[in-house]
Short mmCIF file of C-alpha atoms and ligand atoms in Angstrom, two decimals:
data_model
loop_
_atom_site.label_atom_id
_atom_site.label_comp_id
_atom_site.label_asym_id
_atom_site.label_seq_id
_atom_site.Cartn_x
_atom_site.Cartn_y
_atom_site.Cartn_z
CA UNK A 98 -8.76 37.08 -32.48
CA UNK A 99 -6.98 37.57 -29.31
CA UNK A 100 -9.04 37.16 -26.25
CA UNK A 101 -6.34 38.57 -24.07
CA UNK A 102 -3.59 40.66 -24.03
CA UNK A 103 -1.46 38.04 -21.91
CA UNK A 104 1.99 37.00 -24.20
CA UNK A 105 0.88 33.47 -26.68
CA UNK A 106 3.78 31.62 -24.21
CA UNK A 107 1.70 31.99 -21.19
CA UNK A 108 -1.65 31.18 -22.74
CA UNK A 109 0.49 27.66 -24.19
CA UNK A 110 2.00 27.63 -20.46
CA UNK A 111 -1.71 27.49 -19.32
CA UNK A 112 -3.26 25.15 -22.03
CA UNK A 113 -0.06 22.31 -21.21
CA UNK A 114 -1.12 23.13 -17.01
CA UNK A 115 -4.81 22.12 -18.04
CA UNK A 116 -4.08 19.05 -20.24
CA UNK A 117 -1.67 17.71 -17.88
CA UNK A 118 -4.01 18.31 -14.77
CA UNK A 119 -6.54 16.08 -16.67
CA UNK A 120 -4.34 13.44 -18.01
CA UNK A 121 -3.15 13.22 -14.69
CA UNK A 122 -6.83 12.98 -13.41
CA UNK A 123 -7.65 10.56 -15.81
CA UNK A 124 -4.86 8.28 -15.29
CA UNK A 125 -5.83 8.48 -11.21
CA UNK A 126 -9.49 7.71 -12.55
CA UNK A 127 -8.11 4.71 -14.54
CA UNK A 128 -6.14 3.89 -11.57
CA UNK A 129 -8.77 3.34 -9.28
CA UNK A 130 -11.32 1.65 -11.56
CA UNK A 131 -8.02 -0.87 -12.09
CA UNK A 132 -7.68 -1.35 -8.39
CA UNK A 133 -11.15 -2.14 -8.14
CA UNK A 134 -10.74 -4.52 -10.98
CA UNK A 135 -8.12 -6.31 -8.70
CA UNK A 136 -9.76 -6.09 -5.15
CA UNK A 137 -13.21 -7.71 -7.17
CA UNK A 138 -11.11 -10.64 -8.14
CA UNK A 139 -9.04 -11.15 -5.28
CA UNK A 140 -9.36 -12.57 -1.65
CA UNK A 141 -7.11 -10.30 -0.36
CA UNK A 142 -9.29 -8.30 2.36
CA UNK A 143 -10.31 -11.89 4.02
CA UNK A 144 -6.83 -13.26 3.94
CA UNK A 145 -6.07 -10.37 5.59
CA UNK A 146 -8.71 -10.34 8.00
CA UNK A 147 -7.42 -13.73 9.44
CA UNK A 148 -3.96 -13.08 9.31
CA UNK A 149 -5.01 -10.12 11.88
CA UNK A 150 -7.07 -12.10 13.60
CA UNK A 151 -3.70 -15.30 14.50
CA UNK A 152 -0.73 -13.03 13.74
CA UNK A 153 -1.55 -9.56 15.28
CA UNK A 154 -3.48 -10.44 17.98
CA UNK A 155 -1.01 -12.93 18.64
CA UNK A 156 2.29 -11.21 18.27
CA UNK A 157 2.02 -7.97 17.76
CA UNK A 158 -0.97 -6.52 20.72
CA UNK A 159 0.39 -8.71 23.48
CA UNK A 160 3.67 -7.50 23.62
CA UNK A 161 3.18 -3.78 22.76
CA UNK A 162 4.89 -1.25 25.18
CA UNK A 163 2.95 0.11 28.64
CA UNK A 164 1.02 3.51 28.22
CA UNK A 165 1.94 6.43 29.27
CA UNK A 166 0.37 8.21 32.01
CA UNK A 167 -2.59 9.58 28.90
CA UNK A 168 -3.41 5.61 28.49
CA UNK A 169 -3.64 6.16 25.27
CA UNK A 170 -2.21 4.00 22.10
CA UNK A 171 -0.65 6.00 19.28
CA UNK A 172 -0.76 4.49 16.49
CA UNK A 173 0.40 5.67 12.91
CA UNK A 174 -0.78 4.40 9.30
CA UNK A 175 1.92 5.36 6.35
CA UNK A 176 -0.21 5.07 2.84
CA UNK A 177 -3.54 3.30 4.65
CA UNK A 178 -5.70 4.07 1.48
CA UNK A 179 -9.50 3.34 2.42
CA UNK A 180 -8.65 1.81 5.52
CA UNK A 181 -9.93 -1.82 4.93
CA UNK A 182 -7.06 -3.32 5.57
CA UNK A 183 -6.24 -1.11 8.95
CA UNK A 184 -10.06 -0.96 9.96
CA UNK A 185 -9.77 -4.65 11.83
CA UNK A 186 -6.43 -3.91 13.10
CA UNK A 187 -8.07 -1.06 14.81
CA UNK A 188 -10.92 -3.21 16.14
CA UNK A 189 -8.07 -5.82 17.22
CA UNK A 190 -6.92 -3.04 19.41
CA UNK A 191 -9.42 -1.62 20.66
CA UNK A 192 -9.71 -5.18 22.85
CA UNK A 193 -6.64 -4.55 25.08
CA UNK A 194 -6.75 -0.58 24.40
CA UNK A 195 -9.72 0.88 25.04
CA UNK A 196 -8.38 4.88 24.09
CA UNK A 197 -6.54 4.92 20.87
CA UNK A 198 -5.03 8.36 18.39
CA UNK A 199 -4.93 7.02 14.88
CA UNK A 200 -2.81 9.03 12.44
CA UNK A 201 -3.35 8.15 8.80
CA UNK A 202 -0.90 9.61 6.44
CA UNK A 203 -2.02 9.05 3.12
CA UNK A 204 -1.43 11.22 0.24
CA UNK A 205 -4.54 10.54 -2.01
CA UNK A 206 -7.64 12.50 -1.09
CA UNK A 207 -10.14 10.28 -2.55
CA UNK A 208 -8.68 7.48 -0.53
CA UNK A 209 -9.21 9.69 2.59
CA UNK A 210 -12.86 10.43 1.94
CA UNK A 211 -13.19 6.31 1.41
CA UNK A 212 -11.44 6.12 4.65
CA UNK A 213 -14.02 8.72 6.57
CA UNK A 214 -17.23 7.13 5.15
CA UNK A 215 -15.70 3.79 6.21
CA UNK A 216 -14.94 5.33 9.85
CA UNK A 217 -18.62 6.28 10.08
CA UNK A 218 -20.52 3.39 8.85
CA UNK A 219 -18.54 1.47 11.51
CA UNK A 220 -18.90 3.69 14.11
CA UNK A 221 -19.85 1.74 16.91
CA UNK A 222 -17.05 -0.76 16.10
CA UNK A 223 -14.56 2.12 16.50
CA UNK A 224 -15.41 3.69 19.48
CA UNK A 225 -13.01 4.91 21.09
CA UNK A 226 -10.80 5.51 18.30
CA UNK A 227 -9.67 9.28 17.34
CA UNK A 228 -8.54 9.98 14.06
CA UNK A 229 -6.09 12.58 12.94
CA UNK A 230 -5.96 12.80 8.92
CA UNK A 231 -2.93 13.78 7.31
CA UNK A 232 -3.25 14.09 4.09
CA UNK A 233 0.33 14.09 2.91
CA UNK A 234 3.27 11.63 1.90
CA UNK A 235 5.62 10.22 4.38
CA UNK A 236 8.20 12.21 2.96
CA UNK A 237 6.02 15.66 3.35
CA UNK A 238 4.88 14.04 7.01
CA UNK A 239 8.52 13.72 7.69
CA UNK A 240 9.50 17.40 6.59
CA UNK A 241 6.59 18.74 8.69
CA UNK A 242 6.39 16.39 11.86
CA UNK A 243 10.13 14.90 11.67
CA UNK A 244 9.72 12.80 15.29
CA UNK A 245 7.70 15.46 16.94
CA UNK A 246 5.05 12.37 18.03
CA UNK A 247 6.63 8.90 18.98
CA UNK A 248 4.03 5.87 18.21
CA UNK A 249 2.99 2.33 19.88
CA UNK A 250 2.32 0.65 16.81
CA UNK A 251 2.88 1.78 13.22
CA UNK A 252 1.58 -0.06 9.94
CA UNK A 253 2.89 0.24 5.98
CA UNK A 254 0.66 -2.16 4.13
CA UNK A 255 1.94 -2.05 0.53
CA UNK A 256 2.82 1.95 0.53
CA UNK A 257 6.69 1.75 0.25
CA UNK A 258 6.64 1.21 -3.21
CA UNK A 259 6.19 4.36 -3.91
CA UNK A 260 8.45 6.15 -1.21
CA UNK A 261 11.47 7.76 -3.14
CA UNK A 262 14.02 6.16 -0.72
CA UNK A 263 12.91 2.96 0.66
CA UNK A 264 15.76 2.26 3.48
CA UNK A 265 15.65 5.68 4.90
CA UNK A 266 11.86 5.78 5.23
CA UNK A 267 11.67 2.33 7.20
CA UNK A 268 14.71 3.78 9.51
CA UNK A 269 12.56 7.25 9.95
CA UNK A 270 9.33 5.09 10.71
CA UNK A 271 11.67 3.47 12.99
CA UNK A 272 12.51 6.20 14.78
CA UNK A 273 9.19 7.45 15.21
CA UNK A 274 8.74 4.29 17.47
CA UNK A 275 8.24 4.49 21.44
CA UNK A 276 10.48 2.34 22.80
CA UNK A 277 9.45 -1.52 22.66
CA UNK A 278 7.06 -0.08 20.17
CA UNK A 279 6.23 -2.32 17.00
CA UNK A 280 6.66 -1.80 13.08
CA UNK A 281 4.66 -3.71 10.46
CA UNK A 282 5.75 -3.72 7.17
CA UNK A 283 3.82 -6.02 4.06
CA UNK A 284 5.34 -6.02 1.11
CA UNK A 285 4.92 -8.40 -1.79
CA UNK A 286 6.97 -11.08 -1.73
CA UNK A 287 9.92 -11.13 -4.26
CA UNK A 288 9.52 -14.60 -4.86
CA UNK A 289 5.75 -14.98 -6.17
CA UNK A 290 4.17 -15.24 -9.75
CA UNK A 291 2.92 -11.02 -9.63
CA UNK A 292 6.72 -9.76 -9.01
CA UNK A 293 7.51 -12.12 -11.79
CA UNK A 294 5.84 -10.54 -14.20
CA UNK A 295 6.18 -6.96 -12.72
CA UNK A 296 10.07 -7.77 -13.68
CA UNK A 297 9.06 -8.23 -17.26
CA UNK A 298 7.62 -5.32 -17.58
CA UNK A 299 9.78 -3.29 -20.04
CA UNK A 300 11.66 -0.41 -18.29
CA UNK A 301 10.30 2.02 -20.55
CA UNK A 302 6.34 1.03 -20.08
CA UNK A 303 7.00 1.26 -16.19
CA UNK A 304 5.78 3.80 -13.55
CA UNK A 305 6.31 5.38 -10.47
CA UNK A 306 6.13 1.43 -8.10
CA UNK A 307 9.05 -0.08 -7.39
CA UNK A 308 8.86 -3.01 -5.63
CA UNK A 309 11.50 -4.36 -3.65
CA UNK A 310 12.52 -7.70 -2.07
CA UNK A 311 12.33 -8.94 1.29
CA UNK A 312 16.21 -8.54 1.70
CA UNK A 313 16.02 -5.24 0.97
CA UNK A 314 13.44 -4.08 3.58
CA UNK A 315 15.52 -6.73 6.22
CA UNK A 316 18.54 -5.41 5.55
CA UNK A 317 18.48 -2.05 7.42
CA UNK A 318 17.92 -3.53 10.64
CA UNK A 319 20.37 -6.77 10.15
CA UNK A 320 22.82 -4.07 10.25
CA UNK A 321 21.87 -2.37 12.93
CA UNK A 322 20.99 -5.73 14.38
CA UNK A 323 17.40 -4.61 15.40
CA UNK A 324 15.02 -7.57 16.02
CA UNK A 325 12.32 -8.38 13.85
CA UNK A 326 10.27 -11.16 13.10
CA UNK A 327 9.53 -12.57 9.63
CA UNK A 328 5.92 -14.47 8.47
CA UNK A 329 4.33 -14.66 5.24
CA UNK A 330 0.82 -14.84 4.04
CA UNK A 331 -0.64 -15.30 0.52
CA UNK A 332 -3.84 -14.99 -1.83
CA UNK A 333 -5.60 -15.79 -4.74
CA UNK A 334 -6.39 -13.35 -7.89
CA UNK A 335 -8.84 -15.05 -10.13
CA UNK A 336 -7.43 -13.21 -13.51
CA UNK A 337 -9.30 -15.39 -16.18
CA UNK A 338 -10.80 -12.54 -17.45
CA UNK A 339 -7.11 -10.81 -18.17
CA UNK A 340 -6.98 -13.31 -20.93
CA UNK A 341 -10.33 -12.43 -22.83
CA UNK A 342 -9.42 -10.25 -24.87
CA UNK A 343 -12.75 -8.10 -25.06
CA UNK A 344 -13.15 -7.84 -21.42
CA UNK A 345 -12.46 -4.18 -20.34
CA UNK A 346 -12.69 -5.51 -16.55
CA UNK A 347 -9.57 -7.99 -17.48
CA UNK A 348 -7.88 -5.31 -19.35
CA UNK A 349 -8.72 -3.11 -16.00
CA UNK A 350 -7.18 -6.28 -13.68
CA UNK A 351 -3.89 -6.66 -16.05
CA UNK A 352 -3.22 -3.10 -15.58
CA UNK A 353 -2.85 -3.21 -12.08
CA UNK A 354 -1.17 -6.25 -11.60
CA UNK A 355 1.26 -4.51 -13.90
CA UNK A 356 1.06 -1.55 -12.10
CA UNK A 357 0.82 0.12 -15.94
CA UNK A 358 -2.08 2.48 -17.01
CA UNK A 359 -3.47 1.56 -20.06
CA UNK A 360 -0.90 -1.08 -20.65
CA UNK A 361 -2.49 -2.65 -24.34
CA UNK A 362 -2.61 0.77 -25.73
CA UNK A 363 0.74 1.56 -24.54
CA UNK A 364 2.53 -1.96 -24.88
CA UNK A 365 3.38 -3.30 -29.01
CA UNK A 366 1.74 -6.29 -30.32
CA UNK A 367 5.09 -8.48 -29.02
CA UNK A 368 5.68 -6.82 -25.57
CA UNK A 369 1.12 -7.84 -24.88
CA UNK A 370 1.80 -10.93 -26.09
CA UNK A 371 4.99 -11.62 -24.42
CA UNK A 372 3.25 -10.82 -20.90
CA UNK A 373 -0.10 -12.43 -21.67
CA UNK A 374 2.27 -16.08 -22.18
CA UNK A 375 3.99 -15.13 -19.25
CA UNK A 376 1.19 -14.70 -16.87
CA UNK A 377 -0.19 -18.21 -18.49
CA UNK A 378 2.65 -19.89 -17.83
CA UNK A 379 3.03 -22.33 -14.56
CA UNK A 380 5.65 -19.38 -12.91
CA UNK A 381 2.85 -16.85 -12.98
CA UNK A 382 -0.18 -18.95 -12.41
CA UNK A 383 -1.95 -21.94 -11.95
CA UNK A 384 -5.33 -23.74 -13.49
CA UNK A 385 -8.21 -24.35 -11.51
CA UNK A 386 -11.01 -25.97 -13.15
CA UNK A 387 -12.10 -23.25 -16.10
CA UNK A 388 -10.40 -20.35 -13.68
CA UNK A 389 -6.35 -19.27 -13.69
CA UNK A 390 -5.15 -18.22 -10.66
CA UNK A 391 -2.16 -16.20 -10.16
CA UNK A 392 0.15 -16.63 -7.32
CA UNK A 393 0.46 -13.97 -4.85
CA UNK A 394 2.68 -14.07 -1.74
CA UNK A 395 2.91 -11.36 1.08
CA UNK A 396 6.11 -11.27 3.41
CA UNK A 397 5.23 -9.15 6.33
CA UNK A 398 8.27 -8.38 9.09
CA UNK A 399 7.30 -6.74 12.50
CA UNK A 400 10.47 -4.99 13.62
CA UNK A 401 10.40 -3.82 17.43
CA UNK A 402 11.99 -1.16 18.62
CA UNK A 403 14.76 -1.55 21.16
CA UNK A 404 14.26 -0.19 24.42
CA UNK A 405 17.71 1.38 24.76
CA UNK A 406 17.40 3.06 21.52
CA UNK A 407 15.78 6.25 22.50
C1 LIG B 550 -1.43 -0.22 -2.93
S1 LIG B 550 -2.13 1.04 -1.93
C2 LIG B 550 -2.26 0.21 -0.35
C3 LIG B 550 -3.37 0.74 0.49
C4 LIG B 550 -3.62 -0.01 1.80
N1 LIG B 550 -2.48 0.11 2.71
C5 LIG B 550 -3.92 -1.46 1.51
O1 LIG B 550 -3.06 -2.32 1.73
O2 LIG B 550 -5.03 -1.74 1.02
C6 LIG B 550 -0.75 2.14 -1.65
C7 LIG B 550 -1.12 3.40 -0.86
O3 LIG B 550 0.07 4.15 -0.61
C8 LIG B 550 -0.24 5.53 -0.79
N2 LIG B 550 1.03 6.23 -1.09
C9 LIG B 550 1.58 6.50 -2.30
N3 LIG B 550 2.74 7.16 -2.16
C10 LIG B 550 2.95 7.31 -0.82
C11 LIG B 550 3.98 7.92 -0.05
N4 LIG B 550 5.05 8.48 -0.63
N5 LIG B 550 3.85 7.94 1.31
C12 LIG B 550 2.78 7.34 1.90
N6 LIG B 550 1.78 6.73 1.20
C13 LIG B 550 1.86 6.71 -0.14
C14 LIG B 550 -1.21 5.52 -1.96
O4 LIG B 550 -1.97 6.72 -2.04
C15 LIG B 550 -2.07 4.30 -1.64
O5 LIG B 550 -3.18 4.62 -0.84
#
């Protein structure tokens, strides 16, 4: 029987809407549950924590440009996620600038609501920190704000991967710079055992994250010849548990290193077992005691902007 009197195209129009708005929640669901999978195994917040601690307090919050009459830092975070990672940098701050406007443009809601809670259970650290949420991608913040608001200090912590155009969104971020203001850019290094076996991956199992190497992100402003400074950090993944077989938490951790949702149901028999070798192997990873460790390396470049640029 027919329920309405809409045309059977529209009612097949709707039905393909609904079972691509949950495939597409599911595969944000899966997403997350992998990225926990890696952030469980991995050092990565306390590496980061003391690179903030040496390198940002060192050369990045000592030589950021004078205030403006307001006193007040601007400071802009492109794809900041929960804020873990931009949390200390805040606090690091906060010691030389005591009023700061924090702009977080970050297109996932969940990762915005992470980012609140985090705000308020560490209120008293943060005082004297406002937030302004944008919920949006840099490319939608660009169409909306273009460089309405200049910033002291911006961050993109492992969010240009997914910009559609990588060399005009670090010129635009750029741009949005005061003058002598700094950029910080992290991106995996090109050179570790993770981009390795990204590489690997077939063309046809990858998705939308496209890394890119440090030459690439350096070679906008050697053109322009724009200073920046280079330094690297790294850290461990413990992925042991990528190589049992009935663990759904390894499963979870391979799929994120891989940046592939449900990679073993997706992937044949040859293409798993091509990148299970490969991630065994001495370019991937190392042996430590009963664990395997891959290798994971972090170039970071802090571009200032020229004063004369303006
Ligand atoms: C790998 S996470 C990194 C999160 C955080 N910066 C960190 O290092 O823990 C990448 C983040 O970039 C965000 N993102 C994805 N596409 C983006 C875009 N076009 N513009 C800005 N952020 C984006 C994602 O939602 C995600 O929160």
């Amino acid at each position: 029987m027919q329920l309405t009197s809409r045309p059977a195209s529209s009612d097949g129009e709707r039905k393909r809407q609904i079972i691509m708005a949950e495939s597409k929640l599911h595969y944000e669901d899966r997403y997350m549950k992998s990225y926990e999978a890696f952030i469980a195994s991995s050092n990565k917040y306390e590496r980061q924590d003391t690179w903030t601690k040496t390198v940002l307090l060192d050369k990045i919050v000592p030589h950021l440009p004078n205030l403006d009459q307001d006193n007040e830092l601007r400071v802009l975070g492109v794809g900041s996620g929960s804020g873990e990672i931009e949390y200390p940098f805040l606090t690091a701050l906060l010691k030389k600038y005591p009023i700061i406007t924090n702009r977080v443009v970050e297109p996932a809601e969940d990762q915005i609501i992470k980012y609140k809670a985090l705000v308020q259970s560490k209120g008293h650290e943060l005082q004297g920190v406002k937030f302004d949420w944008r919920q949006q991608t840099l490319e939608q913040y660009r169409d909306t704000d273009g460089v309405g608001t200049k910033f002291h200090f911006i961050s993109a912590i492992h969010s240009l991967y997914h910009v559609g155009d990588v060399e005009s969104s670090l010129l635009y971020m750029y741009d949005l710079l005061e003058p002598g203001g700094k950029l910080l850019v992290i991106i995996m290094s090109d050179e570790c055992g993770w981009f390795k076996l990204w590489r690997s991956v077939p063309d046809s199992l990858k998705q939308d994250v496209r890394y890119f190497s440090l030459a690439s992100l350096q070679s906008p402003f050697n053109q322009r010849i724009i200073p920046y400074t280079h330094s690297y950090q790294n850290c461990e993944v413990d992925i042991t548990q990528c190589f049992d077989k009935t663990s759904e938490d390894g499963e979870l951790l391979l799929e994120f290193i891989l940046q592939v949702t449900e990679f073993k149901k997706k992937a044949t028999a040859s293409q798993y077992q091509d990148v299970i070798e490969l991630l065994a192997s001495s370019e991937c990873s190392k042996k430590d005691g009963s664990r395997v460790i891959i290798n994971v390396e972090w170039d970071a470049v802090i571009v200032t902007k020229k004063l004369s640029d303006n």
